[in-house]
């Protein structure tokens, strides 16, 4: 081989070597230099209006940020989420994010992600693992605080009214962080006054259909219901149908306090059917993409990032309705 040909071969080999190296490493803007950052996202499902808005936010934000999103819908089943996470590990994505269906049972699969050096971000819902090194950060609401806000409203609403207040509760998915925390936050807020009695409490799985079904059962079994506390708006909206079909006026005969703050609930509030709504913000997409870039680059991030949320009276909801994004 001539000296010139040997030099050309060497230069070619160096270029191949360089690009092979940078394809596994990150550059300063969080992207692989030969392609986009790849984020595997294991979503809970499509159980509620809140969830639909959350999915849309994540998908749009990924596009805007130039991130390749591998999206999986677990249909509210933990085993599907575990499968999706394992598949992301196999595909060697850069970052894994997921919103855990339930709080427990994640250690094994998250240890597998850790062993593969793939950082994990929890979004929306927490896990109850003692090993907090299994995830880089948790971005989402304070669900205990949301339950407390609902309970505080109830206490204030009935401050000057004597007599027992019978409350029925529609719980979210059994074992999920929002169901556990919204229940305990609410119980804490009302425990100081024995006139508040939670006479029935059952899961409606965060869906409209189940919310309606369980409310129908409550109405049959309970002779006096003063208040419905629903862990999300979809269950409250399903329950409203059941209350109306039973010949009662939601918001008047049975007061309703709910969580989420989706458009459909605001419409119901403008019609006097829901009395108070605690906001839970689903628009986490942009923050998630920022975090994905940072953790991919090895930058330090806060281990817990809480979303900022408010509460809505019917008047506030009616005013917010025309510009509500979800
Ligand atoms: O985890 C957030 C909760 O999940 C929302 O309140 C509910 O609507 C959703 O399904």
Short mmCIF file of C-alpha atoms and ligand atoms in Angstrom, two decimals:
data_model
loop_
_atom_site.label_atom_id
_atom_site.label_comp_id
_atom_site.label_asym_id
_atom_site.label_seq_id
_atom_site.Cartn_x
_atom_site.Cartn_y
_atom_site.Cartn_z
CA UNK A 1 0.00 0.00 0.00
CA UNK A 2 1.36 3.46 -0.90
CA UNK A 3 2.01 6.00 1.87
CA UNK A 4 -0.87 8.15 0.56
CA UNK A 5 -3.35 5.19 0.54
CA UNK A 6 -2.28 4.17 4.07
CA UNK A 7 -2.87 7.74 5.32
CA UNK A 8 -6.35 7.77 3.74
CA UNK A 9 -7.25 4.44 5.43
CA UNK A 10 -5.98 5.75 8.78
CA UNK A 11 -7.98 9.00 8.47
CA UNK A 12 -11.10 7.00 7.57
CA UNK A 13 -10.62 4.74 10.57
CA UNK A 14 -10.27 7.77 12.84
CA UNK A 15 -13.55 9.28 11.57
CA UNK A 16 -15.41 5.97 12.10
CA UNK A 17 -13.86 5.66 15.56
CA UNK A 18 -14.87 9.18 16.55
CA UNK A 19 -18.47 8.88 15.43
CA UNK A 20 -18.84 5.46 17.09
CA UNK A 21 -17.62 7.00 20.34
CA UNK A 22 -19.93 10.04 20.25
CA UNK A 23 -22.94 7.91 19.41
CA UNK A 24 -22.80 6.40 22.87
CA UNK A 25 -21.87 9.59 24.69
CA UNK A 26 -23.93 12.74 25.17
CA UNK A 27 -23.17 16.26 24.01
CA UNK A 28 -23.73 19.36 26.11
CA UNK A 29 -27.32 19.99 24.91
CA UNK A 30 -28.36 16.51 26.02
CA UNK A 31 -28.58 15.01 22.53
CA UNK A 32 -26.53 12.24 21.05
CA UNK A 33 -24.43 13.86 18.33
CA UNK A 34 -25.59 11.33 15.74
CA UNK A 35 -29.25 11.56 16.74
CA UNK A 36 -31.81 12.75 19.19
CA UNK A 37 -32.07 11.97 22.88
CA UNK A 38 -34.37 8.95 23.24
CA UNK A 39 -36.89 9.00 26.08
CA UNK A 40 -38.96 5.93 26.95
CA UNK A 41 -42.22 6.98 28.63
CA UNK A 42 -44.51 4.41 30.30
CA UNK A 43 -47.89 6.08 30.79
CA UNK A 44 -50.58 4.79 33.19
CA UNK A 45 -53.34 4.62 30.59
CA UNK A 46 -56.14 6.84 29.32
CA UNK A 47 -58.48 6.62 32.29
CA UNK A 48 -59.36 10.29 32.68
CA UNK A 49 -59.45 13.72 31.07
CA UNK A 50 -56.46 14.60 33.23
CA UNK A 51 -54.49 11.67 31.79
CA UNK A 52 -55.36 12.60 28.19
CA UNK A 53 -54.09 16.13 28.83
CA UNK A 54 -50.92 14.75 30.45
CA UNK A 55 -50.19 12.47 27.48
CA UNK A 56 -50.73 15.33 25.01
CA UNK A 57 -48.44 17.59 27.03
CA UNK A 58 -45.63 14.97 27.06
CA UNK A 59 -45.97 14.20 23.33
CA UNK A 60 -46.04 17.85 22.27
CA UNK A 61 -43.15 18.80 24.55
CA UNK A 62 -40.98 15.97 23.21
CA UNK A 63 -41.56 17.17 19.65
CA UNK A 64 -40.74 20.76 20.62
CA UNK A 65 -37.57 19.72 22.45
CA UNK A 66 -36.32 17.51 19.60
CA UNK A 67 -36.53 14.39 21.74
CA UNK A 68 -37.49 10.99 20.31
CA UNK A 69 -40.33 9.70 22.46
CA UNK A 70 -41.04 5.99 22.81
CA UNK A 71 -44.53 5.99 24.29
CA UNK A 72 -46.26 3.06 25.95
CA UNK A 73 -49.83 2.93 27.38
CA UNK A 74 -50.10 0.44 30.27
CA UNK A 75 -53.90 0.40 30.35
CA UNK A 76 -53.84 0.85 34.13
CA UNK A 77 -51.87 -2.40 34.66
CA UNK A 78 -48.59 -2.53 36.58
CA UNK A 79 -47.39 -5.62 34.70
CA UNK A 80 -47.71 -3.72 31.40
CA UNK A 81 -45.64 -0.84 32.78
CA UNK A 82 -42.95 -3.24 33.99
CA UNK A 83 -42.87 -4.88 30.55
CA UNK A 84 -42.57 -1.46 28.88
CA UNK A 85 -39.69 -0.43 31.17
CA UNK A 86 -37.87 -3.72 30.44
CA UNK A 87 -38.33 -3.13 26.73
CA UNK A 88 -36.92 0.41 27.06
CA UNK A 89 -33.89 -1.05 28.85
CA UNK A 90 -33.41 -3.57 26.05
CA UNK A 91 -33.66 -0.81 23.45
CA UNK A 92 -31.00 1.15 25.39
CA UNK A 93 -33.01 4.38 25.54
CA UNK A 94 -31.19 7.35 27.10
CA UNK A 95 -33.75 8.09 29.83
CA UNK A 96 -36.83 6.31 31.16
CA UNK A 97 -39.79 8.22 32.60
CA UNK A 98 -42.97 6.76 34.01
CA UNK A 99 -46.04 7.53 36.05
CA UNK A 100 -46.43 4.50 38.33
CA UNK A 101 -49.91 2.94 38.34
CA UNK A 102 -49.45 1.91 41.98
CA UNK A 103 -46.90 2.84 44.63
CA UNK A 104 -45.29 -0.50 45.45
CA UNK A 105 -43.46 -3.27 43.58
CA UNK A 106 -40.95 -1.30 41.49
CA UNK A 107 -37.58 -2.12 43.05
CA UNK A 108 -36.64 -5.08 40.83
CA UNK A 109 -37.23 -3.40 37.48
CA UNK A 110 -35.69 -0.10 38.63
CA UNK A 111 -32.58 -1.96 39.78
CA UNK A 112 -32.38 -3.39 36.25
CA UNK A 113 -32.51 0.16 34.82
CA UNK A 114 -29.84 1.27 37.28
CA UNK A 115 -27.59 -1.66 36.33
CA UNK A 116 -27.99 -0.63 32.66
CA UNK A 117 -27.02 2.96 33.63
CA UNK A 118 -30.31 4.39 32.38
CA UNK A 119 -31.58 7.25 34.57
CA UNK A 120 -35.24 7.09 35.61
CA UNK A 121 -37.61 10.01 36.16
CA UNK A 122 -40.88 9.58 38.04
CA UNK A 123 -43.61 11.86 36.76
CA UNK A 124 -47.00 12.59 38.33
CA UNK A 125 -47.03 9.66 40.81
CA UNK A 126 -44.54 8.47 43.42
CA UNK A 127 -43.33 5.02 44.45
CA UNK A 128 -42.91 3.85 48.04
CA UNK A 129 -39.41 2.35 47.68
CA UNK A 130 -36.97 2.99 50.52
CA UNK A 131 -34.17 3.17 47.94
CA UNK A 132 -34.45 6.69 46.57
CA UNK A 133 -31.33 6.17 44.43
CA UNK A 134 -33.50 4.14 42.03
CA UNK A 135 -34.74 7.33 40.39
CA UNK A 136 -33.11 10.65 39.56
CA UNK A 137 -36.07 12.85 40.37
CA UNK A 138 -39.82 12.88 40.97
CA UNK A 139 -41.83 15.60 39.21
CA UNK A 140 -45.46 15.92 40.29
CA UNK A 141 -48.14 17.15 42.66
CA UNK A 142 -48.35 16.91 46.42
CA UNK A 143 -51.40 14.66 46.65
CA UNK A 144 -51.61 14.81 50.46
CA UNK A 145 -51.86 18.58 50.16
CA UNK A 146 -54.60 18.21 47.54
CA UNK A 147 -56.65 16.00 49.88
CA UNK A 148 -56.08 18.48 52.68
CA UNK A 149 -57.34 21.36 50.52
CA UNK A 150 -60.54 19.39 49.81
CA UNK A 151 -61.00 18.66 53.55
CA UNK A 152 -60.27 22.27 54.54
CA UNK A 153 -62.96 23.45 52.15
CA UNK A 154 -65.46 21.04 53.72
CA UNK A 155 -64.66 22.20 57.25
CA UNK A 156 -65.13 25.83 56.24
CA UNK A 157 -68.30 25.15 54.27
CA UNK A 158 -70.00 23.54 57.27
CA UNK A 159 -68.44 25.75 59.97
CA UNK A 160 -71.64 27.45 60.96
CA UNK A 161 -73.96 24.54 60.20
CA UNK A 162 -74.90 22.22 63.07
CA UNK A 163 -75.63 18.48 62.72
CA UNK A 164 -73.87 15.49 61.26
CA UNK A 165 -72.36 15.71 57.79
CA UNK A 166 -72.39 12.37 55.96
CA UNK A 167 -69.65 12.10 53.37
CA UNK A 168 -69.21 9.45 50.68
CA UNK A 169 -65.81 9.09 49.08
CA UNK A 170 -64.94 7.90 45.57
CA UNK A 171 -61.36 6.72 45.79
CA UNK A 172 -58.89 6.56 42.92
CA UNK A 173 -57.12 3.39 41.76
CA UNK A 174 -56.41 1.15 44.75
CA UNK A 175 -52.75 1.33 45.78
CA UNK A 176 -51.99 4.42 43.69
CA UNK A 177 -50.26 7.41 45.26
CA UNK A 178 -53.09 9.88 44.50
CA UNK A 179 -55.71 7.56 46.03
CA UNK A 180 -53.64 6.89 49.15
CA UNK A 181 -52.55 10.48 49.67
CA UNK A 182 -55.79 12.28 48.79
CA UNK A 183 -57.59 9.98 51.21
CA UNK A 184 -55.16 10.59 54.08
CA UNK A 185 -54.87 14.36 53.48
CA UNK A 186 -58.67 14.70 53.51
CA UNK A 187 -59.05 12.51 56.63
CA UNK A 188 -56.45 14.63 58.42
CA UNK A 189 -58.22 17.87 57.59
CA UNK A 190 -61.65 16.75 58.86
CA UNK A 191 -60.58 14.66 61.86
CA UNK A 192 -60.81 17.59 64.28
CA UNK A 193 -64.62 17.72 64.06
CA UNK A 194 -66.62 14.54 64.80
CA UNK A 195 -69.65 15.84 62.91
CA UNK A 196 -67.95 14.77 59.66
CA UNK A 197 -68.58 11.09 59.02
CA UNK A 198 -67.23 9.23 56.00
CA UNK A 199 -70.13 6.77 55.74
CA UNK A 200 -68.91 4.97 52.59
CA UNK A 201 -65.65 4.89 50.67
CA UNK A 202 -64.88 2.79 47.61
CA UNK A 203 -62.67 2.85 44.55
CA UNK A 204 -64.03 4.17 41.26
CA UNK A 205 -60.64 3.59 39.58
CA UNK A 206 -60.43 7.23 38.41
CA UNK A 207 -62.95 6.58 35.60
CA UNK A 208 -66.34 8.11 34.79
CA UNK A 209 -68.05 4.74 34.31
CA UNK A 210 -66.87 3.36 37.66
CA UNK A 211 -67.61 6.66 39.41
CA UNK A 212 -71.20 6.45 38.21
CA UNK A 213 -71.55 2.78 39.13
CA UNK A 214 -70.19 3.20 42.66
CA UNK A 215 -72.26 6.35 43.27
CA UNK A 216 -75.39 4.43 42.24
CA UNK A 217 -74.54 1.83 44.90
CA UNK A 218 -73.88 4.56 47.51
CA UNK A 219 -77.26 6.17 46.75
CA UNK A 220 -79.04 2.85 47.22
CA UNK A 221 -77.23 1.92 50.43
CA UNK A 222 -77.03 5.29 52.23
CA UNK A 223 -80.20 6.92 53.53
CA UNK A 224 -78.55 10.36 53.89
CA UNK A 225 -75.64 11.66 51.82
CA UNK A 226 -74.65 15.31 52.32
CA UNK A 227 -71.31 15.43 50.51
CA UNK A 228 -69.42 13.53 47.82
CA UNK A 229 -65.62 13.74 47.89
CA UNK A 230 -64.24 12.39 44.58
CA UNK A 231 -60.51 11.80 44.14
CA UNK A 232 -60.78 13.03 40.54
CA UNK A 233 -63.10 14.94 38.23
CA UNK A 234 -63.99 12.01 35.98
CA UNK A 235 -65.44 10.05 38.90
CA UNK A 236 -67.28 13.19 40.07
CA UNK A 237 -68.75 13.64 36.58
CA UNK A 238 -69.90 10.00 36.50
CA UNK A 239 -71.39 10.41 39.98
CA UNK A 240 -73.27 13.53 38.86
CA UNK A 241 -75.09 11.39 36.27
CA UNK A 242 -76.02 8.86 38.98
CA UNK A 243 -77.26 11.62 41.32
CA UNK A 244 -79.39 13.20 38.59
CA UNK A 245 -80.81 9.82 37.56
CA UNK A 246 -81.77 9.29 41.21
CA UNK A 247 -83.81 12.50 41.05
CA UNK A 248 -81.43 14.62 43.15
CA UNK A 249 -79.63 17.87 42.40
CA UNK A 250 -75.82 17.58 42.39
CA UNK A 251 -74.20 20.57 44.07
CA UNK A 252 -77.37 21.33 46.05
CA UNK A 253 -78.87 18.13 47.52
CA UNK A 254 -75.41 16.57 47.58
CA UNK A 255 -72.43 18.93 47.68
CA UNK A 256 -69.45 17.82 45.61
CA UNK A 257 -65.75 18.44 46.13
CA UNK A 258 -63.34 17.01 43.57
CA UNK A 259 -59.75 17.08 42.36
CA UNK A 260 -58.09 17.86 38.97
CA UNK A 261 -59.67 21.00 37.51
CA UNK A 262 -60.38 19.75 33.99
CA UNK A 263 -62.59 21.70 31.58
CA UNK A 264 -65.57 19.33 31.85
CA UNK A 265 -65.58 19.78 35.62
CA UNK A 266 -65.40 23.56 35.21
CA UNK A 267 -68.45 23.37 32.93
CA UNK A 268 -70.26 21.36 35.63
CA UNK A 269 -69.18 23.98 38.18
CA UNK A 270 -70.56 26.77 36.02
CA UNK A 271 -73.90 24.88 36.15
CA UNK A 272 -73.72 24.63 39.96
CA UNK A 273 -73.08 20.87 40.00
CA UNK A 274 -69.63 20.83 41.65
CA UNK A 275 -68.95 23.09 44.63
CA UNK A 276 -65.16 23.08 44.89
CA UNK A 277 -62.30 21.75 42.76
CA UNK A 278 -58.70 21.25 43.82
CA UNK A 279 -56.29 21.69 40.93
CA UNK A 280 -53.84 18.96 39.87
CA UNK A 281 -51.68 20.11 36.97
CA UNK A 282 -51.21 17.59 34.12
CA UNK A 283 -49.06 19.88 31.94
CA UNK A 284 -45.74 18.35 32.94
CA UNK A 285 -44.29 17.84 29.45
CA UNK A 286 -41.90 20.80 29.14
CA UNK A 287 -40.43 20.30 32.62
CA UNK A 288 -40.02 16.59 31.93
CA UNK A 289 -38.04 17.22 28.71
CA UNK A 290 -35.76 19.70 30.50
CA UNK A 291 -35.12 17.14 33.23
CA UNK A 292 -34.49 14.36 30.70
CA UNK A 293 -31.78 16.45 29.03
CA UNK A 294 -30.20 17.30 32.36
CA UNK A 295 -30.11 13.78 33.78
CA UNK A 296 -28.78 12.45 30.49
CA UNK A 297 -25.92 14.96 30.75
CA UNK A 298 -25.22 13.97 34.34
CA UNK A 299 -26.26 17.41 35.62
CA UNK A 300 -27.66 17.51 39.15
CA UNK A 301 -31.42 17.99 39.55
CA UNK A 302 -33.67 18.35 42.60
CA UNK A 303 -34.77 14.93 43.83
CA UNK A 304 -38.36 16.17 44.33
CA UNK A 305 -39.99 18.84 42.17
CA UNK A 306 -43.52 19.85 43.17
CA UNK A 307 -45.96 21.36 40.72
CA UNK A 308 -47.68 24.63 41.63
CA UNK A 309 -51.46 24.31 41.92
CA UNK A 310 -54.51 26.23 43.11
CA UNK A 311 -58.16 25.67 43.99
CA UNK A 312 -61.38 26.77 42.28
CA UNK A 313 -64.76 27.93 43.51
CA UNK A 314 -67.62 27.81 40.96
CA UNK A 315 -67.17 31.54 40.26
CA UNK A 316 -63.42 31.13 39.65
CA UNK A 317 -63.99 28.06 37.46
CA UNK A 318 -66.60 29.88 35.37
CA UNK A 319 -64.20 32.76 34.83
CA UNK A 320 -61.32 30.41 33.94
CA UNK A 321 -63.36 28.21 31.59
CA UNK A 322 -62.84 30.13 28.30
CA UNK A 323 -59.05 29.90 28.55
CA UNK A 324 -58.68 26.55 30.34
CA UNK A 325 -56.15 24.44 28.41
CA UNK A 326 -57.33 20.99 29.48
O1 LIG B 1 -52.17 10.78 39.09
C1 LIG B 1 -53.02 11.82 38.78
C2 LIG B 1 -54.43 11.34 38.78
O2 LIG B 1 -54.57 10.27 37.86
C3 LIG B 1 -55.47 12.35 38.35
O3 LIG B 1 -56.05 13.02 39.40
C4 LIG B 1 -56.49 11.47 37.74
O4 LIG B 1 -57.49 12.14 37.03
C5 LIG B 1 -55.64 10.54 36.98
O5 LIG B 1 -56.24 9.49 36.42
#
